[in-house]
DNA sequence: AGTTGATGCGGAGGTGCCTCCGTATCACCA
DNA sequence: TGGTGATACGGAGGCACCTCCGCATCAACT
């Protein structure tokens, strides 16, 4: 059930080296990470990098998959400690903080949303599920609208977060998230 | 008041040739437009292209400036014929249709929103003004919230429209715009 | 241990973006 | 019209992305 193929030892070793080198390179605050540098730093050829990670996004995704999983996992916790509306807002904040810190990740998330790759769809589905969870709670207690799809919220939020430098400064993103949140809110009719 | 410098004849001629070539190249439905090709087609060197249009965005912006101006200009007309809420939605549609047809323009708009270049700021301001106009009308008649900034709406809409291919198909953008619109709406409290 | 097919490796090379600067052209004035 | 500084031109070249394929390495079997 779990071993589709026999992996070669050197392949796995190189994969790990690449991830380590990438983590280091993307970690350093300053600027643009060239994949050639990552490969060199890992002591492998550029071809090897591309075989393991066919696109830049694939590499970044592998790098941050863990942290993203934590963001996803925070959703159920937030529901327990907060009312749905506030939980959703806090989740957005968490996501936004994450996406803007590692702003390489923001681009990658865009790509993930857009692309049709399989394991990309996976990440997208996880995010949607997290939001769905909160929204279900909100629908149940009547504070959130029932006719809004979680996926639409996710895509809109990703779109908002993927704008690099906002003209209105960092607080603008906050207001934009508020705007989206207001759209999900059940009007007191 | 109007002639800061004397323009050289060949410069202006090349500028026009470049725009013509670009319009043709971007017009053709199929795929990716290389700037080198545009330059060649215009019969000028690549260096000349870059002198006239320092970035790809500058070129695309120049290409579509007119059409964008029309989108901006549609705002006052919409106010006359529709209620503010509906006017805003129609404006968003107009914008979205435009941005997704010329999807090179979508990228460019992103760049415009993000970048700090002067004449880019100009376009951003125009868009914001258009939305502001509609929102003012909506605030006046009480259908739209007064505490939402037009700029936030613009940036959020651009973010949404700049997602290339949505996982939920073309209708998803429609729903996302509805979501944003709902955020601007005055709750009947 | 030796053989061998499968798997992975490396980096040269093709492409596009953009810069830089020596050369050509223009507009103006004598 | 010829001279001259200012302005614009062209394309080579540097950089990064990504592909392709001949060669090396691995692991499974004898």
Tab-separated table of C-alpha atoms (C1' of nucleotides) in Angstrom:
chain	number	residue	atom	x	y	z
A	1	UNK	CA	0.000	0.000	0.000
A	2	UNK	CA	2.860	2.334	0.689
A	3	UNK	CA	5.853	1.474	-1.502
A	4	UNK	CA	5.122	2.133	-5.130
A	5	UNK	CA	8.777	1.979	-6.117
A	6	UNK	CA	12.203	1.428	-4.760
A	7	UNK	CA	13.882	4.757	-4.302
A	8	UNK	CA	17.526	5.124	-5.061
A	9	UNK	CA	19.737	6.206	-2.210
A	10	UNK	CA	21.549	9.007	-3.994
A	11	UNK	CA	18.315	10.498	-5.224
A	12	UNK	CA	16.928	10.834	-1.734
A	13	UNK	CA	20.200	12.210	-0.437
A	14	UNK	CA	20.253	14.880	-3.107
A	15	UNK	CA	16.668	15.740	-2.465
A	16	UNK	CA	17.453	16.444	1.152
A	17	UNK	CA	20.542	18.430	0.317
A	18	UNK	CA	18.523	20.559	-2.056
A	19	UNK	CA	15.871	21.233	0.523
A	20	UNK	CA	18.509	22.161	3.076
A	21	UNK	CA	20.259	24.499	0.679
A	22	UNK	CA	16.960	26.042	-0.353
A	23	UNK	CA	15.882	26.566	3.227
A	24	UNK	CA	19.114	28.366	3.916
A	25	UNK	CA	18.934	30.478	0.773
A	26	UNK	CA	15.311	31.510	1.202
A	27	UNK	CA	15.877	32.049	4.877
A	28	UNK	CA	18.521	34.709	4.429
A	29	UNK	CA	16.670	37.989	4.484
A	30	UNK	CA	18.284	39.582	1.475
A	31	UNK	CA	17.470	39.194	-2.053
A	32	UNK	CA	16.678	37.131	-4.968
A	33	UNK	CA	17.326	33.443	-4.719
A	34	UNK	CA	18.598	31.922	-7.922
A	35	UNK	CA	17.953	28.272	-8.372
A	36	UNK	CA	21.419	27.837	-9.777
A	37	UNK	CA	22.806	29.046	-6.496
A	38	UNK	CA	20.659	26.623	-4.550
A	39	UNK	CA	21.882	23.782	-6.721
A	40	UNK	CA	25.501	24.809	-6.363
A	41	UNK	CA	25.141	25.239	-2.625
A	42	UNK	CA	23.648	21.767	-2.452
A	43	UNK	CA	26.549	20.423	-4.417
A	44	UNK	CA	24.428	19.114	-7.269
A	45	UNK	CA	23.897	20.116	-10.860
A	46	UNK	CA	21.084	22.338	-11.944
A	47	UNK	CA	19.557	19.453	-13.831
A	48	UNK	CA	19.236	17.503	-10.629
A	49	UNK	CA	17.408	20.336	-8.963
A	50	UNK	CA	14.906	20.482	-11.768
A	51	UNK	CA	14.373	16.752	-11.773
A	52	UNK	CA	13.439	16.807	-8.124
A	53	UNK	CA	11.485	20.042	-8.283
A	54	UNK	CA	10.208	20.667	-11.782
A	55	UNK	CA	9.327	24.275	-11.051
A	56	UNK	CA	10.390	26.905	-8.619
A	57	UNK	CA	6.986	26.632	-7.012
A	58	UNK	CA	7.411	22.943	-6.403
A	59	UNK	CA	10.571	23.662	-4.466
A	60	UNK	CA	9.081	26.441	-2.398
A	61	UNK	CA	6.007	24.399	-1.740
A	62	UNK	CA	8.062	21.491	-0.446
A	63	UNK	CA	9.932	23.933	1.748
A	64	UNK	CA	6.899	25.421	3.383
A	65	UNK	CA	4.516	22.524	3.305
A	66	UNK	CA	4.961	21.947	7.026
A	67	UNK	CA	4.313	25.506	8.013
A	68	UNK	CA	1.334	25.683	5.724
A	69	UNK	CA	-0.014	22.561	7.345
A	70	UNK	CA	0.183	24.358	10.653
A	71	UNK	CA	-1.852	27.215	9.298
A	72	UNK	CA	-4.427	24.734	8.119
A	73	UNK	CA	-4.361	22.951	11.440
A	74	UNK	CA	-4.977	26.166	13.322
A	75	UNK	CA	-8.518	26.365	11.996
A	76	UNK	CA	-10.077	23.763	14.302
A	77	UNK	CA	-8.309	25.269	17.286
A	78	UNK	CA	-9.583	28.717	16.475
A	79	UNK	CA	-13.122	27.440	16.323
A	80	UNK	CA	-12.874	26.143	19.847
A	81	UNK	CA	-11.637	29.335	21.380
A	82	UNK	CA	-13.443	31.959	19.334
A	83	UNK	CA	-16.753	32.700	17.789
A	84	UNK	CA	-16.828	31.788	14.092
A	85	UNK	CA	-16.652	35.312	12.732
A	86	UNK	CA	-13.684	36.169	14.857
A	87	UNK	CA	-12.136	32.772	14.184
A	88	UNK	CA	-12.289	33.368	10.472
A	89	UNK	CA	-10.684	36.754	10.855
A	90	UNK	CA	-7.912	35.364	12.975
A	91	UNK	CA	-7.338	32.582	10.523
A	92	UNK	CA	-7.040	35.115	7.723
A	93	UNK	CA	-4.528	37.026	9.789
A	94	UNK	CA	-2.518	33.936	10.418
A	95	UNK	CA	-2.522	33.127	6.784
A	96	UNK	CA	-1.687	36.657	5.764
A	97	UNK	CA	1.149	36.958	8.209
A	98	UNK	CA	2.562	33.737	6.942
A	99	UNK	CA	2.177	34.661	3.297
A	100	UNK	CA	3.720	38.069	3.713
A	101	UNK	CA	6.650	36.939	5.816
A	102	UNK	CA	7.702	34.309	3.349
A	103	UNK	CA	6.634	36.306	0.417
A	104	UNK	CA	8.084	33.750	-1.937
A	105	UNK	CA	5.313	31.634	-0.575
A	106	UNK	CA	2.720	34.149	-1.650
A	107	UNK	CA	3.746	33.742	-5.266
A	108	UNK	CA	3.783	30.022	-4.846
A	109	UNK	CA	0.293	30.028	-3.436
A	110	UNK	CA	-0.886	31.995	-6.414
A	111	UNK	CA	0.663	29.383	-8.638
A	112	UNK	CA	-0.942	26.651	-6.588
A	113	UNK	CA	-4.355	28.180	-6.913
A	114	UNK	CA	-3.928	28.737	-10.591
A	115	UNK	CA	-2.108	25.628	-11.697
A	116	UNK	CA	-3.690	22.318	-12.399
A	117	UNK	CA	-0.946	20.133	-10.997
A	118	UNK	CA	-2.127	17.325	-8.827
A	119	UNK	CA	-0.318	17.847	-5.554
A	120	UNK	CA	-0.952	21.538	-5.948
A	121	UNK	CA	-4.619	20.788	-5.946
A	122	UNK	CA	-3.939	19.021	-2.694
A	123	UNK	CA	-2.725	22.164	-0.960
A	124	UNK	CA	-5.608	24.131	-2.350
A	125	UNK	CA	-8.037	21.585	-1.048
A	126	UNK	CA	-6.510	21.709	2.407
A	127	UNK	CA	-6.839	25.446	2.581
A	128	UNK	CA	-10.401	25.282	1.408
A	129	UNK	CA	-11.186	22.643	3.962
A	130	UNK	CA	-9.807	24.793	6.752
A	131	UNK	CA	-11.978	27.711	5.763
A	132	UNK	CA	-14.945	25.459	5.201
A	133	UNK	CA	-14.649	24.214	8.750
A	134	UNK	CA	-14.878	27.686	10.198
A	135	UNK	CA	-17.614	28.742	7.842
A	136	UNK	CA	-19.717	25.728	8.706
A	137	UNK	CA	-19.578	26.740	12.327
A	138	UNK	CA	-20.557	30.252	11.380
A	139	UNK	CA	-23.470	29.095	9.307
A	140	UNK	CA	-24.683	26.947	12.125
A	141	UNK	CA	-24.811	29.756	14.637
A	142	UNK	CA	-26.183	32.129	12.018
A	143	UNK	CA	-23.366	34.661	11.928
A	144	UNK	CA	-22.046	33.737	8.505
A	145	UNK	CA	-23.814	33.468	5.207
A	146	UNK	CA	-24.585	30.003	3.943
A	147	UNK	CA	-24.391	30.909	0.279
A	148	UNK	CA	-20.701	31.688	0.099
A	149	UNK	CA	-18.287	29.017	-0.966
A	150	UNK	CA	-15.157	28.483	1.032
A	151	UNK	CA	-13.128	28.180	-2.126
A	152	UNK	CA	-14.149	31.630	-3.240
A	153	UNK	CA	-13.017	33.034	0.061
A	154	UNK	CA	-9.697	31.242	-0.153
A	155	UNK	CA	-8.971	32.423	-3.652
A	156	UNK	CA	-9.943	35.983	-2.849
A	157	UNK	CA	-7.773	36.021	0.240
A	158	UNK	CA	-4.833	34.556	-1.630
A	159	UNK	CA	-5.330	37.158	-4.318
A	160	UNK	CA	-5.279	39.886	-1.729
A	161	UNK	CA	-2.243	38.526	0.078
A	162	UNK	CA	-0.290	38.052	-3.098
A	163	UNK	CA	-0.181	41.754	-3.807
A	164	UNK	CA	3.392	42.491	-2.863
A	165	UNK	CA	3.636	46.021	-1.660
A	166	UNK	CA	0.340	47.735	-1.160
A	167	UNK	CA	0.009	51.427	-1.964
A	168	UNK	CA	-1.694	51.980	1.355
A	169	UNK	CA	1.017	50.335	3.413
A	170	UNK	CA	0.718	47.181	5.493
A	171	UNK	CA	-2.508	48.238	7.175
A	172	UNK	CA	-4.230	48.104	3.835
A	173	UNK	CA	-4.104	44.331	3.763
A	174	UNK	CA	-5.833	44.346	7.112
A	175	UNK	CA	-8.629	46.465	5.780
A	176	UNK	CA	-8.931	44.326	2.682
A	177	UNK	CA	-9.350	41.241	4.788
A	178	UNK	CA	-11.979	43.052	6.787
A	179	UNK	CA	-13.741	43.824	3.560
A	180	UNK	CA	-13.780	40.195	2.512
A	181	UNK	CA	-14.882	39.154	5.950
A	182	UNK	CA	-17.767	41.574	5.790
A	183	UNK	CA	-18.815	39.879	2.600
A	184	UNK	CA	-19.070	36.537	4.350
A	185	UNK	CA	-20.987	37.914	7.260
A	186	UNK	CA	-24.664	37.238	7.594
A	187	UNK	CA	-26.507	40.525	7.349
A	188	UNK	CA	-28.819	40.977	10.368
A	189	UNK	CA	-31.594	41.446	7.828
B	1	UNK	CA	3.006	74.886	-20.410
B	2	UNK	CA	2.926	72.017	-22.812
B	3	UNK	CA	6.333	71.617	-24.488
B	4	UNK	CA	8.961	70.592	-22.017
B	5	UNK	CA	11.373	69.498	-24.736
B	6	UNK	CA	11.712	69.214	-28.424
B	7	UNK	CA	11.119	65.639	-29.494
B	8	UNK	CA	13.221	64.109	-32.174
B	9	UNK	CA	11.361	62.923	-35.232
B	10	UNK	CA	12.872	59.457	-35.421
B	11	UNK	CA	12.162	58.860	-31.757
B	12	UNK	CA	8.484	59.536	-32.160
B	13	UNK	CA	8.331	57.481	-35.314
B	14	UNK	CA	9.899	54.502	-33.588
B	15	UNK	CA	7.609	54.879	-30.655
B	16	UNK	CA	4.610	54.600	-32.926
B	17	UNK	CA	6.064	51.658	-34.788
B	18	UNK	CA	6.652	49.873	-31.519
B	19	UNK	CA	3.132	50.456	-30.344
B	20	UNK	CA	1.769	49.222	-33.657
B	21	UNK	CA	3.889	46.099	-33.562
B	22	UNK	CA	2.966	45.470	-29.951
B	23	UNK	CA	-0.715	45.902	-30.634
B	24	UNK	CA	-0.479	43.371	-33.398
B	25	UNK	CA	1.558	40.903	-31.360
B	26	UNK	CA	-0.611	41.088	-28.254
B	27	UNK	CA	-3.700	41.029	-30.372
B	28	UNK	CA	-2.967	37.688	-31.931
B	29	UNK	CA	-4.684	35.160	-29.770
B	30	UNK	CA	-1.870	32.693	-29.490
B	31	UNK	CA	0.953	32.659	-27.186
B	32	UNK	CA	3.680	34.366	-25.461
B	33	UNK	CA	4.792	37.698	-26.798
B	34	UNK	CA	8.530	38.221	-26.649
B	35	UNK	CA	9.693	41.776	-26.573
B	36	UNK	CA	12.467	40.891	-28.965
B	37	UNK	CA	9.854	39.896	-31.478
B	38	UNK	CA	7.974	43.127	-31.012
B	39	UNK	CA	11.168	45.068	-31.577
B	40	UNK	CA	12.077	43.074	-34.656
B	41	UNK	CA	8.586	43.418	-36.056
B	42	UNK	CA	8.788	47.152	-35.502
B	43	UNK	CA	12.080	47.221	-37.314
B	44	UNK	CA	14.033	48.613	-34.390
B	45	UNK	CA	16.632	47.243	-32.028
B	46	UNK	CA	15.740	45.799	-28.674
B	47	UNK	CA	17.557	48.643	-26.996
B	48	UNK	CA	15.227	51.117	-28.612
B	49	UNK	CA	12.216	49.288	-27.337
B	50	UNK	CA	13.557	49.433	-23.818
B	51	UNK	CA	14.390	53.101	-24.051
B	52	UNK	CA	10.849	53.932	-24.983
B	53	UNK	CA	9.257	51.435	-22.615
B	54	UNK	CA	11.578	50.640	-19.735
B	55	UNK	CA	9.576	47.622	-18.659
B	56	UNK	CA	7.165	45.231	-20.236
B	57	UNK	CA	4.446	46.747	-18.116
B	58	UNK	CA	5.138	50.203	-19.441
B	59	UNK	CA	4.557	48.917	-22.953
B	60	UNK	CA	1.366	47.087	-22.118
B	61	UNK	CA	0.110	50.033	-20.178
B	62	UNK	CA	0.674	52.367	-23.094
B	63	UNK	CA	-1.139	49.884	-25.304
B	64	UNK	CA	-4.228	49.679	-23.182
B	65	UNK	CA	-4.308	53.097	-21.634
B	66	UNK	CA	-7.165	54.169	-23.865
B	67	UNK	CA	-9.318	51.188	-23.137
B	68	UNK	CA	-8.622	51.500	-19.463
B	69	UNK	CA	-9.654	55.113	-19.633
B	70	UNK	CA	-12.959	53.959	-21.044
B	71	UNK	CA	-13.475	51.637	-18.124
B	72	UNK	CA	-12.780	54.520	-15.806
B	73	UNK	CA	-15.089	56.765	-17.764
B	74	UNK	CA	-17.901	54.256	-17.556
B	75	UNK	CA	-18.310	54.887	-13.843
B	76	UNK	CA	-20.186	58.197	-14.055
B	77	UNK	CA	-22.454	56.793	-16.744
B	78	UNK	CA	-23.298	53.786	-14.662
B	79	UNK	CA	-24.272	55.979	-11.758
B	80	UNK	CA	-26.828	57.753	-13.887
B	81	UNK	CA	-28.547	54.665	-15.121
B	82	UNK	CA	-28.303	52.344	-12.121
B	83	UNK	CA	-28.582	52.362	-8.398
B	84	UNK	CA	-25.175	52.602	-6.732
B	85	UNK	CA	-24.964	48.982	-5.616
B	86	UNK	CA	-25.794	47.693	-9.034
B	87	UNK	CA	-23.586	50.310	-10.647
B	88	UNK	CA	-20.627	49.132	-8.628
B	89	UNK	CA	-21.266	45.556	-9.585
B	90	UNK	CA	-21.506	46.406	-13.227
B	91	UNK	CA	-18.349	48.418	-13.041
B	92	UNK	CA	-16.568	45.471	-11.507
B	93	UNK	CA	-17.857	43.288	-14.308
B	94	UNK	CA	-16.682	45.732	-16.885
B	95	UNK	CA	-13.298	45.842	-15.299
B	96	UNK	CA	-13.096	42.086	-14.902
B	97	UNK	CA	-14.108	41.410	-18.441
B	98	UNK	CA	-11.500	43.800	-19.647
B	99	UNK	CA	-8.785	42.400	-17.411
B	100	UNK	CA	-9.487	38.829	-18.310
B	101	UNK	CA	-9.739	39.384	-22.035
B	102	UNK	CA	-6.421	41.105	-22.241
B	103	UNK	CA	-4.913	39.019	-19.584
B	104	UNK	CA	-1.535	40.570	-20.146
B	105	UNK	CA	-3.262	43.630	-18.814
B	106	UNK	CA	-4.132	41.843	-15.606
B	107	UNK	CA	-0.475	41.292	-14.836
B	108	UNK	CA	0.246	44.840	-15.747
B	109	UNK	CA	-2.432	46.117	-13.412
B	110	UNK	CA	-0.916	44.098	-10.615
B	111	UNK	CA	2.397	45.707	-11.376
B	112	UNK	CA	0.750	49.108	-11.465
B	113	UNK	CA	-0.823	48.612	-8.091
B	114	UNK	CA	2.361	47.328	-6.602
B	115	UNK	CA	4.982	49.512	-8.208
B	116	UNK	CA	5.917	52.960	-7.106
B	117	UNK	CA	6.488	54.461	-10.525
B	118	UNK	CA	4.945	57.834	-11.065
B	119	UNK	CA	2.707	57.375	-14.070
B	120	UNK	CA	1.701	54.015	-12.705
B	121	UNK	CA	0.397	55.803	-9.655
B	122	UNK	CA	-1.611	57.840	-12.087
B	123	UNK	CA	-3.526	54.848	-13.404
B	124	UNK	CA	-4.113	53.588	-9.913
B	125	UNK	CA	-5.493	56.926	-8.904
B	126	UNK	CA	-7.859	56.967	-11.842
B	127	UNK	CA	-9.240	53.578	-10.964
B	128	UNK	CA	-9.663	54.576	-7.372
B	129	UNK	CA	-11.430	57.731	-8.385
B	130	UNK	CA	-13.885	55.808	-10.519
B	131	UNK	CA	-14.787	53.524	-7.643
B	132	UNK	CA	-14.882	56.411	-5.233
B	133	UNK	CA	-17.449	58.120	-7.402
B	134	UNK	CA	-19.810	55.190	-7.272
B	135	UNK	CA	-19.232	54.586	-3.614
B	136	UNK	CA	-19.970	58.178	-2.748
B	137	UNK	CA	-23.332	57.828	-4.428
B	138	UNK	CA	-23.944	54.651	-2.504
B	139	UNK	CA	-23.039	56.223	0.794
B	140	UNK	CA	-25.355	59.092	0.105
B	141	UNK	CA	-28.371	56.925	-0.486
B	142	UNK	CA	-27.389	54.648	2.357
B	143	UNK	CA	-26.881	51.426	0.445
B	144	UNK	CA	-23.109	51.307	0.770
B	145	UNK	CA	-20.936	51.462	3.832
B	146	UNK	CA	-19.165	54.724	4.481
B	147	UNK	CA	-16.182	53.166	6.211
B	148	UNK	CA	-14.715	51.325	3.256
B	149	UNK	CA	-12.005	52.952	1.209
B	150	UNK	CA	-12.270	52.890	-2.529
B	151	UNK	CA	-8.621	52.036	-2.813
B	152	UNK	CA	-9.096	48.887	-0.788
B	153	UNK	CA	-11.874	47.820	-3.091
B	154	UNK	CA	-9.780	48.489	-6.163
B	155	UNK	CA	-6.813	46.550	-4.895
B	156	UNK	CA	-8.946	43.627	-3.817
B	157	UNK	CA	-10.713	43.506	-7.152
B	158	UNK	CA	-7.436	43.697	-9.044
B	159	UNK	CA	-6.085	40.919	-6.864
B	160	UNK	CA	-9.097	38.793	-7.657
B	161	UNK	CA	-8.991	39.512	-11.379
B	162	UNK	CA	-5.316	38.808	-11.621
B	163	UNK	CA	-5.746	35.174	-10.730
B	164	UNK	CA	-5.297	33.624	-14.126
B	165	UNK	CA	-7.264	30.440	-14.274
B	166	UNK	CA	-9.553	29.868	-11.382
B	167	UNK	CA	-10.089	26.358	-10.052
B	168	UNK	CA	-13.811	26.949	-10.057
B	169	UNK	CA	-13.964	28.043	-13.661
B	170	UNK	CA	-14.956	31.465	-14.985
B	171	UNK	CA	-18.053	31.729	-12.823
B	172	UNK	CA	-15.862	31.762	-9.770
B	173	UNK	CA	-14.646	35.262	-10.508
B	174	UNK	CA	-18.260	36.335	-10.630
B	175	UNK	CA	-18.889	34.929	-7.201
B	176	UNK	CA	-15.723	36.483	-5.841
B	177	UNK	CA	-16.802	39.877	-7.050
B	178	UNK	CA	-20.168	39.296	-5.410
B	179	UNK	CA	-18.334	38.530	-2.215
B	180	UNK	CA	-16.389	41.748	-2.338
B	181	UNK	CA	-19.511	43.654	-3.225
B	182	UNK	CA	-21.280	42.198	-0.229
B	183	UNK	CA	-18.474	43.546	1.906
B	184	UNK	CA	-19.113	47.062	0.685
B	185	UNK	CA	-22.821	46.851	1.203
B	186	UNK	CA	-24.441	48.623	4.079
B	187	UNK	CA	-25.990	46.032	6.359
B	188	UNK	CA	-29.674	46.867	6.949
B	189	UNK	CA	-28.794	46.767	10.681
C	1	DA	C1'	31.962	-10.567	-7.350
C	2	DG	C1'	30.148	-9.644	-12.019
C	3	DT	C1'	26.563	-8.356	-15.176
C	4	DT	C1'	23.019	-5.456	-16.619
C	5	DG	C1'	18.876	-2.775	-17.067
C	6	DA	C1'	16.920	1.003	-14.739
C	7	DT	C1'	17.401	5.257	-12.582
C	8	DG	C1'	19.599	9.489	-11.643
C	9	DC	C1'	23.273	12.985	-12.639
C	10	DG	C1'	25.469	17.034	-14.727
C	11	DG	C1'	26.032	20.903	-17.298
C	12	DA	C1'	26.066	22.711	-21.990
C	13	DG	C1'	23.003	25.218	-24.558
C	14	DG	C1'	18.652	27.545	-26.056
C	15	DT	C1'	15.579	31.390	-24.858
C	16	DG	C1'	14.016	35.663	-23.000
C	17	DC	C1'	14.841	39.711	-20.122
C	18	DC	C1'	17.261	43.780	-19.621
C	19	DT	C1'	21.671	46.926	-19.568
C	20	DC	C1'	25.323	49.371	-21.388
C	21	DC	C1'	27.883	52.083	-24.433
C	22	DG	C1'	30.166	53.084	-28.935
C	23	DT	C1'	28.180	54.845	-33.051
C	24	DA	C1'	24.810	57.172	-35.994
C	25	DT	C1'	21.410	60.630	-36.578
C	26	DC	C1'	19.036	64.706	-35.765
C	27	DA	C1'	18.008	69.698	-34.978
C	28	DC	C1'	19.726	73.944	-34.491
C	29	DC	C1'	22.698	77.758	-35.484
C	30	DA	C1'	26.268	80.299	-37.936
D	1	DT	C1'	25.304	74.327	-46.239
D	2	DG	C1'	28.547	72.779	-42.790
D	3	DG	C1'	29.516	72.264	-37.988
D	4	DT	C1'	28.372	70.694	-33.363
D	5	DG	C1'	26.256	69.203	-29.198
D	6	DA	C1'	22.392	66.666	-27.850
D	7	DT	C1'	19.647	62.783	-28.505
D	8	DA	C1'	18.550	58.235	-30.021
D	9	DC	C1'	19.916	53.808	-32.073
D	10	DG	C1'	21.499	48.958	-32.193
D	11	DG	C1'	22.854	44.801	-30.631
D	12	DA	C1'	26.365	42.348	-28.012
D	13	DG	C1'	26.585	40.485	-23.649
D	14	DG	C1'	25.352	39.234	-18.825
D	15	DC	C1'	22.078	36.785	-16.148
D	16	DA	C1'	18.451	33.475	-14.906
D	17	DC	C1'	15.307	30.021	-16.306
D	18	DC	C1'	14.604	25.552	-17.944
D	19	DT	C1'	15.468	21.360	-21.239
D	20	DC	C1'	17.794	17.676	-23.082
D	21	DC	C1'	20.610	13.731	-23.436
D	22	DG	C1'	25.092	11.208	-23.106
D	23	DC	C1'	27.271	9.287	-19.157
D	24	DA	C1'	27.643	7.578	-14.374
D	25	DT	C1'	25.768	5.158	-10.626
D	26	DC	C1'	22.882	2.132	-8.314
D	27	DA	C1'	20.645	-2.212	-6.910
D	28	DA	C1'	18.898	-6.627	-8.093
D	29	DC	C1'	19.802	-10.953	-9.730
D	30	DT	C1'	23.232	-14.914	-10.918
